[in-house]
XYZ file of C-alpha atoms in Angstrom:
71
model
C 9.985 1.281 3.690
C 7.039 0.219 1.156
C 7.344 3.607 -0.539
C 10.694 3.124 -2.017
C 9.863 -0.098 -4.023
C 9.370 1.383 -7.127
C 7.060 -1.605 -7.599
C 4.800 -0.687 -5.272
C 0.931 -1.206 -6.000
C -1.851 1.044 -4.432
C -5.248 -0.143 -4.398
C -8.136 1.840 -2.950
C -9.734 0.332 -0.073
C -13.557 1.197 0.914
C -14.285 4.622 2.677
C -14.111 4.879 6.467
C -16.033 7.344 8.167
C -15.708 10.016 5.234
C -12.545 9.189 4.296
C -10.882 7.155 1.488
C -8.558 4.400 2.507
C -5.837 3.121 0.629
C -3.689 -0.218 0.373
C 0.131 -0.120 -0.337
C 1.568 -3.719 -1.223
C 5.403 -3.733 -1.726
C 7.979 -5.946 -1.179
C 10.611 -5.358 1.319
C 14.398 -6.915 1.324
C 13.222 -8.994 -1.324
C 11.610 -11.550 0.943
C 9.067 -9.805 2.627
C 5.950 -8.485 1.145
C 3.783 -5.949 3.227
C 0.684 -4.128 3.270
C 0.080 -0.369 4.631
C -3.531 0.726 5.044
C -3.239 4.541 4.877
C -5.350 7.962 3.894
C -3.938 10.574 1.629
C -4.806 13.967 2.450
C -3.785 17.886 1.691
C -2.768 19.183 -1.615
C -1.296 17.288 -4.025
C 2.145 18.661 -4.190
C 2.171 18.755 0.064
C 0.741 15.490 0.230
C 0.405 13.869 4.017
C 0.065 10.395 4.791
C -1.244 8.975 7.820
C -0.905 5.205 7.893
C -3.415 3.610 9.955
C -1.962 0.003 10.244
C 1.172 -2.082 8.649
C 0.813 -5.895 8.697
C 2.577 -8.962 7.338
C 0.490 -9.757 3.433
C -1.949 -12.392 3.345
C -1.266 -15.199 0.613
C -3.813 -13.660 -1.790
C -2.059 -9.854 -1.537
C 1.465 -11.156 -2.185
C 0.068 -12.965 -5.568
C -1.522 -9.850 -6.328
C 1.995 -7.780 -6.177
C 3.269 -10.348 -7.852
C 1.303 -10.441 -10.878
C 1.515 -6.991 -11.321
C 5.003 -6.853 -11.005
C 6.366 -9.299 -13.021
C 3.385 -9.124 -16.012
């Protein structure tokens, strides 16, 4: 799951409709790296997530995990 890569980067995305968007990147099985576009929402220590699409990352999102994670 991309949560449980401790590596995992989160980058806001723009607003939709009132509400912020955010990107997870994270690898997964060491091979594949993947992108969840998702909104955050209640209180922060009863946290939901609703994740609004999971995809495949481009080229330029896998160097961007990667940098971060090995720098």
């Amino acid at each position: 799951m991309i949560w449980d890569d401790p590596q995992y980067l989160l980058i806001p995305d723009a607003a939709h409709d009132g509400e912020q968007r955010w990107l997870a990147i994270s690898a997964v099985g060491f091979v594949t790296v993947l992108v969840a576009v998702h909104v955050i929402f209640g209180a922060e220590d009863e946290e939901t997530v609703r994740v609004i699409s999971a995809r495949k990352a481009t080229s330029h999102e896998r160097r961007r995990y990667e940098q971060s994670t090995f720098d």
